[in-house]
Amino acid sequence: QVHLVESGGGLVQPGGSLRLSCVASGIIFSLNTMDWYRQAPGKERELVAAIFIDDNTNYAESVKGRFTISRDNAKSTVYLQMNSLKPEDTAVYYCNARFRSSYWGRGTQVTVSS
């Protein structure tokens, strides 16, 4: 059974920071590309950041310079450090694991107030 569990979401003021975590089980974590997606009400789910098995990373243009994705293979955990948060960052943030299949967590709510 594959389980991805996100945590760390919450309410934060514009300019604030949050650190999201996603703990994975049931997969060989080190062989999986790990992604953070987000979905705001009425919008499609979008890729925020990805970290590959060699630790290379990709970011959406909207978060470059503000967000940092990292992984700890020993803990089977991927993180998303979010700084300088903006109201438009408000969304449910989802963790995704990609290898032969793709697995999703249930998401954690991030709300950035105005």
Short mmCIF file of N, CA and C in Angstrom, two decimals:
data_model
loop_
_atom_site.label_atom_id
_atom_site.label_comp_id
_atom_site.label_asym_id
_atom_site.label_seq_id
_atom_site.Cartn_x
_atom_site.Cartn_y
_atom_site.Cartn_z
N GLN A 1 0.83 -1.18 0.00
CA GLN A 1 0.00 0.00 0.00
C GLN A 1 0.88 1.25 0.00
N VAL A 2 0.59 2.14 -0.92
CA VAL A 2 1.34 3.38 -1.04
C VAL A 2 0.57 4.48 -0.32
N HIS A 3 1.28 5.20 0.52
CA HIS A 3 0.68 6.31 1.24
C HIS A 3 1.62 7.49 1.21
N LEU A 4 1.06 8.64 0.87
CA LEU A 4 1.76 9.90 0.94
C LEU A 4 0.96 10.81 1.85
N VAL A 5 1.60 11.36 2.84
CA VAL A 5 0.91 12.17 3.84
C VAL A 5 1.59 13.52 3.93
N GLU A 6 0.85 14.56 3.55
CA GLU A 6 1.34 15.92 3.62
C GLU A 6 1.03 16.53 4.97
N SER A 7 1.86 17.47 5.37
CA SER A 7 1.62 18.23 6.58
C SER A 7 2.31 19.58 6.46
N GLY A 8 1.97 20.48 7.36
CA GLY A 8 2.63 21.76 7.43
C GLY A 8 1.84 22.93 6.90
N GLY A 9 0.69 22.67 6.31
CA GLY A 9 -0.13 23.76 5.81
C GLY A 9 -0.75 24.55 6.94
N GLY A 10 -1.33 25.67 6.57
CA GLY A 10 -1.97 26.51 7.56
C GLY A 10 -2.25 27.88 7.02
N LEU A 11 -2.56 28.78 7.93
CA LEU A 11 -2.86 30.17 7.61
C LEU A 11 -1.64 31.02 7.89
N VAL A 12 -1.27 31.83 6.92
CA VAL A 12 -0.10 32.69 7.06
C VAL A 12 -0.38 34.03 6.39
N GLN A 13 0.23 35.07 6.91
CA GLN A 13 0.09 36.40 6.33
C GLN A 13 0.96 36.55 5.09
N PRO A 14 0.58 37.44 4.18
CA PRO A 14 1.46 37.71 3.04
C PRO A 14 2.86 38.07 3.50
N GLY A 15 3.84 37.52 2.81
CA GLY A 15 5.23 37.71 3.19
C GLY A 15 5.76 36.68 4.16
N GLY A 16 4.89 35.86 4.71
CA GLY A 16 5.28 34.85 5.66
C GLY A 16 5.82 33.60 4.99
N SER A 17 6.12 32.61 5.82
CA SER A 17 6.72 31.37 5.35
C SER A 17 6.01 30.17 5.94
N LEU A 18 6.04 29.09 5.19
CA LEU A 18 5.59 27.79 5.65
C LEU A 18 6.52 26.73 5.09
N ARG A 19 6.63 25.63 5.80
CA ARG A 19 7.38 24.50 5.31
C ARG A 19 6.48 23.28 5.28
N LEU A 20 6.24 22.76 4.08
CA LEU A 20 5.42 21.58 3.91
C LEU A 20 6.30 20.34 3.91
N SER A 21 5.75 19.26 4.42
CA SER A 21 6.42 17.97 4.42
C SER A 21 5.50 16.93 3.82
N CYS A 22 6.09 15.94 3.20
CA CYS A 22 5.34 14.81 2.68
C CYS A 22 6.14 13.55 2.97
N VAL A 23 5.56 12.67 3.75
CA VAL A 23 6.19 11.41 4.10
C VAL A 23 5.57 10.30 3.27
N ALA A 24 6.40 9.53 2.60
CA ALA A 24 5.93 8.48 1.72
C ALA A 24 6.25 7.11 2.30
N SER A 25 5.36 6.17 2.06
CA SER A 25 5.58 4.79 2.42
C SER A 25 5.04 3.90 1.32
N GLY A 26 5.55 2.68 1.25
CA GLY A 26 5.09 1.74 0.24
C GLY A 26 5.75 1.90 -1.11
N ILE A 27 6.76 2.75 -1.21
CA ILE A 27 7.51 2.94 -2.44
C ILE A 27 9.00 2.93 -2.12
N ILE A 28 9.80 2.69 -3.15
CA ILE A 28 11.24 2.89 -3.00
C ILE A 28 11.47 4.37 -3.25
N PHE A 29 11.54 5.11 -2.18
CA PHE A 29 11.51 6.56 -2.26
C PHE A 29 12.63 7.11 -3.15
N SER A 30 13.82 6.55 -3.03
CA SER A 30 14.98 7.07 -3.75
C SER A 30 14.87 6.92 -5.27
N LEU A 31 13.95 6.09 -5.74
CA LEU A 31 13.76 5.89 -7.17
C LEU A 31 12.63 6.74 -7.75
N ASN A 32 12.00 7.52 -6.92
CA ASN A 32 10.85 8.31 -7.33
C ASN A 32 11.19 9.78 -7.48
N THR A 33 10.78 10.34 -8.61
CA THR A 33 10.70 11.79 -8.69
C THR A 33 9.58 12.25 -7.76
N MET A 34 9.83 13.29 -7.02
CA MET A 34 8.84 13.82 -6.09
C MET A 34 8.43 15.22 -6.52
N ASP A 35 7.14 15.45 -6.52
CA ASP A 35 6.58 16.71 -6.98
C ASP A 35 5.69 17.32 -5.90
N TRP A 36 5.60 18.64 -5.94
CA TRP A 36 4.55 19.35 -5.25
C TRP A 36 3.66 20.02 -6.28
N TYR A 37 2.39 19.75 -6.19
CA TYR A 37 1.37 20.41 -6.99
C TYR A 37 0.49 21.24 -6.08
N ARG A 38 -0.25 22.13 -6.67
CA ARG A 38 -1.26 22.87 -5.92
C ARG A 38 -2.49 23.08 -6.77
N GLN A 39 -3.60 23.23 -6.11
CA GLN A 39 -4.85 23.47 -6.80
C GLN A 39 -5.67 24.49 -6.01
N ALA A 40 -5.95 25.60 -6.66
CA ALA A 40 -6.79 26.63 -6.10
C ALA A 40 -8.22 26.41 -6.57
N PRO A 41 -9.21 26.92 -5.84
CA PRO A 41 -10.60 26.75 -6.25
C PRO A 41 -10.84 27.24 -7.67
N GLY A 42 -11.49 26.41 -8.47
CA GLY A 42 -11.83 26.77 -9.84
C GLY A 42 -10.69 26.68 -10.83
N LYS A 43 -9.53 26.22 -10.39
CA LYS A 43 -8.38 26.13 -11.27
C LYS A 43 -7.89 24.69 -11.36
N GLU A 44 -7.14 24.42 -12.42
CA GLU A 44 -6.53 23.12 -12.58
C GLU A 44 -5.36 22.96 -11.62
N ARG A 45 -5.10 21.71 -11.28
CA ARG A 45 -3.92 21.41 -10.49
C ARG A 45 -2.67 21.75 -11.30
N GLU A 46 -1.73 22.44 -10.68
CA GLU A 46 -0.53 22.85 -11.37
C GLU A 46 0.72 22.39 -10.63
N LEU A 47 1.74 22.10 -11.40
CA LEU A 47 3.02 21.70 -10.83
C LEU A 47 3.72 22.92 -10.25
N VAL A 48 4.11 22.81 -9.01
CA VAL A 48 4.83 23.88 -8.32
C VAL A 48 6.33 23.64 -8.36
N ALA A 49 6.73 22.43 -8.02
CA ALA A 49 8.15 22.10 -7.95
C ALA A 49 8.33 20.61 -8.09
N ALA A 50 9.47 20.21 -8.62
CA ALA A 50 9.81 18.81 -8.77
C ALA A 50 11.26 18.61 -8.36
N ILE A 51 11.52 17.48 -7.76
CA ILE A 51 12.89 17.11 -7.45
C ILE A 51 13.11 15.68 -7.93
N PHE A 52 14.18 15.50 -8.71
CA PHE A 52 14.45 14.24 -9.35
C PHE A 52 15.37 13.39 -8.50
N ILE A 53 15.62 12.17 -8.97
CA ILE A 53 16.37 11.24 -8.14
C ILE A 53 17.83 11.64 -7.99
N ASP A 54 18.32 12.50 -8.88
CA ASP A 54 19.68 13.02 -8.78
C ASP A 54 19.74 14.36 -8.06
N ASP A 55 18.62 14.79 -7.49
CA ASP A 55 18.46 16.03 -6.73
C ASP A 55 18.37 17.28 -7.60
N ASN A 56 18.35 17.14 -8.91
CA ASN A 56 18.02 18.28 -9.75
C ASN A 56 16.58 18.70 -9.50
N THR A 57 16.30 19.97 -9.71
CA THR A 57 14.98 20.51 -9.39
C THR A 57 14.43 21.35 -10.53
N ASN A 58 13.11 21.44 -10.58
CA ASN A 58 12.38 22.33 -11.47
C ASN A 58 11.36 23.09 -10.64
N TYR A 59 11.09 24.33 -11.04
CA TYR A 59 10.11 25.16 -10.36
C TYR A 59 9.22 25.86 -11.36
N ALA A 60 7.98 26.06 -10.96
CA ALA A 60 7.12 26.94 -11.73
C ALA A 60 7.68 28.36 -11.67
N GLU A 61 7.52 29.10 -12.76
CA GLU A 61 8.03 30.46 -12.80
C GLU A 61 7.47 31.32 -11.68
N SER A 62 6.24 31.06 -11.31
CA SER A 62 5.59 31.88 -10.30
C SER A 62 6.18 31.73 -8.90
N VAL A 63 6.95 30.67 -8.68
CA VAL A 63 7.50 30.44 -7.34
C VAL A 63 9.02 30.48 -7.31
N LYS A 64 9.66 30.63 -8.45
CA LYS A 64 11.12 30.67 -8.48
C LYS A 64 11.65 31.79 -7.60
N GLY A 65 12.65 31.46 -6.83
CA GLY A 65 13.24 32.42 -5.92
C GLY A 65 12.54 32.50 -4.59
N ARG A 66 11.37 31.92 -4.46
CA ARG A 66 10.61 31.95 -3.21
C ARG A 66 10.46 30.58 -2.56
N PHE A 67 10.30 29.55 -3.38
CA PHE A 67 10.08 28.20 -2.88
C PHE A 67 11.33 27.35 -3.12
N THR A 68 11.56 26.41 -2.24
CA THR A 68 12.66 25.47 -2.38
C THR A 68 12.16 24.07 -2.07
N ILE A 69 12.36 23.16 -3.01
CA ILE A 69 12.02 21.76 -2.79
C ILE A 69 13.29 21.00 -2.42
N SER A 70 13.16 20.07 -1.51
CA SER A 70 14.28 19.24 -1.11
C SER A 70 13.76 17.87 -0.71
N ARG A 71 14.67 16.92 -0.60
CA ARG A 71 14.26 15.57 -0.22
C ARG A 71 15.27 14.97 0.73
N ASP A 72 14.79 14.09 1.56
CA ASP A 72 15.62 13.32 2.48
C ASP A 72 15.25 11.87 2.27
N ASN A 73 16.07 11.18 1.49
CA ASN A 73 15.76 9.80 1.15
C ASN A 73 15.76 8.88 2.38
N ALA A 74 16.60 9.18 3.35
CA ALA A 74 16.65 8.36 4.55
C ALA A 74 15.35 8.43 5.33
N LYS A 75 14.64 9.55 5.21
CA LYS A 75 13.37 9.73 5.90
C LYS A 75 12.17 9.57 4.98
N SER A 76 12.42 9.25 3.71
CA SER A 76 11.35 9.13 2.71
C SER A 76 10.43 10.35 2.75
N THR A 77 11.05 11.51 2.79
CA THR A 77 10.31 12.75 2.95
C THR A 77 10.76 13.79 1.93
N VAL A 78 9.80 14.48 1.36
CA VAL A 78 10.06 15.61 0.49
C VAL A 78 9.50 16.85 1.17
N TYR A 79 10.21 17.97 1.04
CA TYR A 79 9.83 19.21 1.68
C TYR A 79 9.60 20.29 0.64
N LEU A 80 8.80 21.25 1.01
CA LEU A 80 8.64 22.46 0.22
C LEU A 80 8.71 23.65 1.17
N GLN A 81 9.82 24.35 1.13
CA GLN A 81 9.98 25.57 1.90
C GLN A 81 9.41 26.72 1.09
N MET A 82 8.43 27.40 1.64
CA MET A 82 7.74 28.48 0.95
C MET A 82 7.98 29.78 1.70
N ASN A 83 8.65 30.70 1.05
CA ASN A 83 8.93 32.01 1.62
C ASN A 83 8.25 33.09 0.80
N SER A 84 8.16 34.26 1.39
CA SER A 84 7.56 35.42 0.72
C SER A 84 6.21 35.07 0.12
N LEU A 85 5.37 34.44 0.90
CA LEU A 85 4.10 33.94 0.41
C LEU A 85 3.18 35.08 0.00
N LYS A 86 2.42 34.82 -1.05
CA LYS A 86 1.49 35.77 -1.61
C LYS A 86 0.07 35.20 -1.55
N PRO A 87 -0.94 36.06 -1.55
CA PRO A 87 -2.31 35.54 -1.55
C PRO A 87 -2.58 34.56 -2.68
N GLU A 88 -1.97 34.77 -3.84
CA GLU A 88 -2.18 33.87 -4.96
C GLU A 88 -1.56 32.49 -4.77
N ASP A 89 -0.78 32.31 -3.71
CA ASP A 89 -0.27 30.99 -3.37
C ASP A 89 -1.30 30.14 -2.63
N THR A 90 -2.41 30.73 -2.27
CA THR A 90 -3.45 30.00 -1.56
C THR A 90 -3.96 28.85 -2.41
N ALA A 91 -3.91 27.65 -1.87
CA ALA A 91 -4.31 26.45 -2.60
C ALA A 91 -4.19 25.26 -1.67
N VAL A 92 -4.71 24.14 -2.13
CA VAL A 92 -4.38 22.87 -1.52
C VAL A 92 -3.12 22.35 -2.20
N TYR A 93 -2.13 22.02 -1.40
CA TYR A 93 -0.87 21.54 -1.92
C TYR A 93 -0.80 20.03 -1.79
N TYR A 94 -0.46 19.38 -2.89
CA TYR A 94 -0.43 17.93 -2.97
C TYR A 94 0.97 17.42 -3.26
N CYS A 95 1.31 16.34 -2.64
CA CYS A 95 2.55 15.63 -2.89
C CYS A 95 2.30 14.53 -3.91
N ASN A 96 3.23 14.35 -4.83
CA ASN A 96 3.13 13.33 -5.86
C ASN A 96 4.44 12.58 -5.98
N ALA A 97 4.35 11.27 -6.10
CA ALA A 97 5.51 10.41 -6.30
C ALA A 97 5.41 9.75 -7.66
N ARG A 98 6.48 9.81 -8.44
CA ARG A 98 6.48 9.28 -9.80
C ARG A 98 7.62 8.30 -9.99
N PHE A 99 7.29 7.11 -10.39
CA PHE A 99 8.24 6.10 -10.84
C PHE A 99 7.56 5.36 -11.99
N ARG A 100 7.18 4.15 -11.80
CA ARG A 100 6.39 3.46 -12.81
C ARG A 100 4.94 3.91 -12.78
N SER A 101 4.49 4.27 -11.63
CA SER A 101 3.15 4.79 -11.42
C SER A 101 3.25 6.13 -10.71
N SER A 102 2.12 6.79 -10.60
CA SER A 102 2.05 8.06 -9.93
C SER A 102 1.11 7.95 -8.74
N TYR A 103 1.54 8.46 -7.60
CA TYR A 103 0.75 8.38 -6.38
C TYR A 103 0.61 9.77 -5.78
N TRP A 104 -0.54 9.98 -5.17
CA TRP A 104 -0.89 11.30 -4.64
C TRP A 104 -1.23 11.23 -3.17
N GLY A 105 -0.85 12.26 -2.47
CA GLY A 105 -1.36 12.47 -1.14
C GLY A 105 -2.72 13.13 -1.19
N ARG A 106 -3.29 13.36 -0.02
CA ARG A 106 -4.62 13.96 0.05
C ARG A 106 -4.58 15.48 0.13
N GLY A 107 -3.42 16.04 0.31
CA GLY A 107 -3.26 17.47 0.27
C GLY A 107 -3.26 18.13 1.63
N THR A 108 -2.69 19.32 1.66
CA THR A 108 -2.71 20.16 2.85
C THR A 108 -3.03 21.59 2.42
N GLN A 109 -3.90 22.22 3.16
CA GLN A 109 -4.38 23.55 2.80
C GLN A 109 -3.38 24.62 3.21
N VAL A 110 -3.07 25.49 2.27
CA VAL A 110 -2.26 26.67 2.53
C VAL A 110 -3.11 27.89 2.21
N THR A 111 -3.28 28.75 3.19
CA THR A 111 -4.06 29.96 3.00
C THR A 111 -3.19 31.16 3.36
N VAL A 112 -3.05 32.06 2.41
CA VAL A 112 -2.28 33.28 2.60
C VAL A 112 -3.27 34.43 2.59
N SER A 113 -3.45 35.04 3.73
CA SER A 113 -4.43 36.10 3.87
C SER A 113 -3.91 37.41 3.30
N SER A 114 -4.84 38.27 2.96
CA SER A 114 -4.47 39.56 2.43
C SER A 114 -4.46 40.62 3.52
#
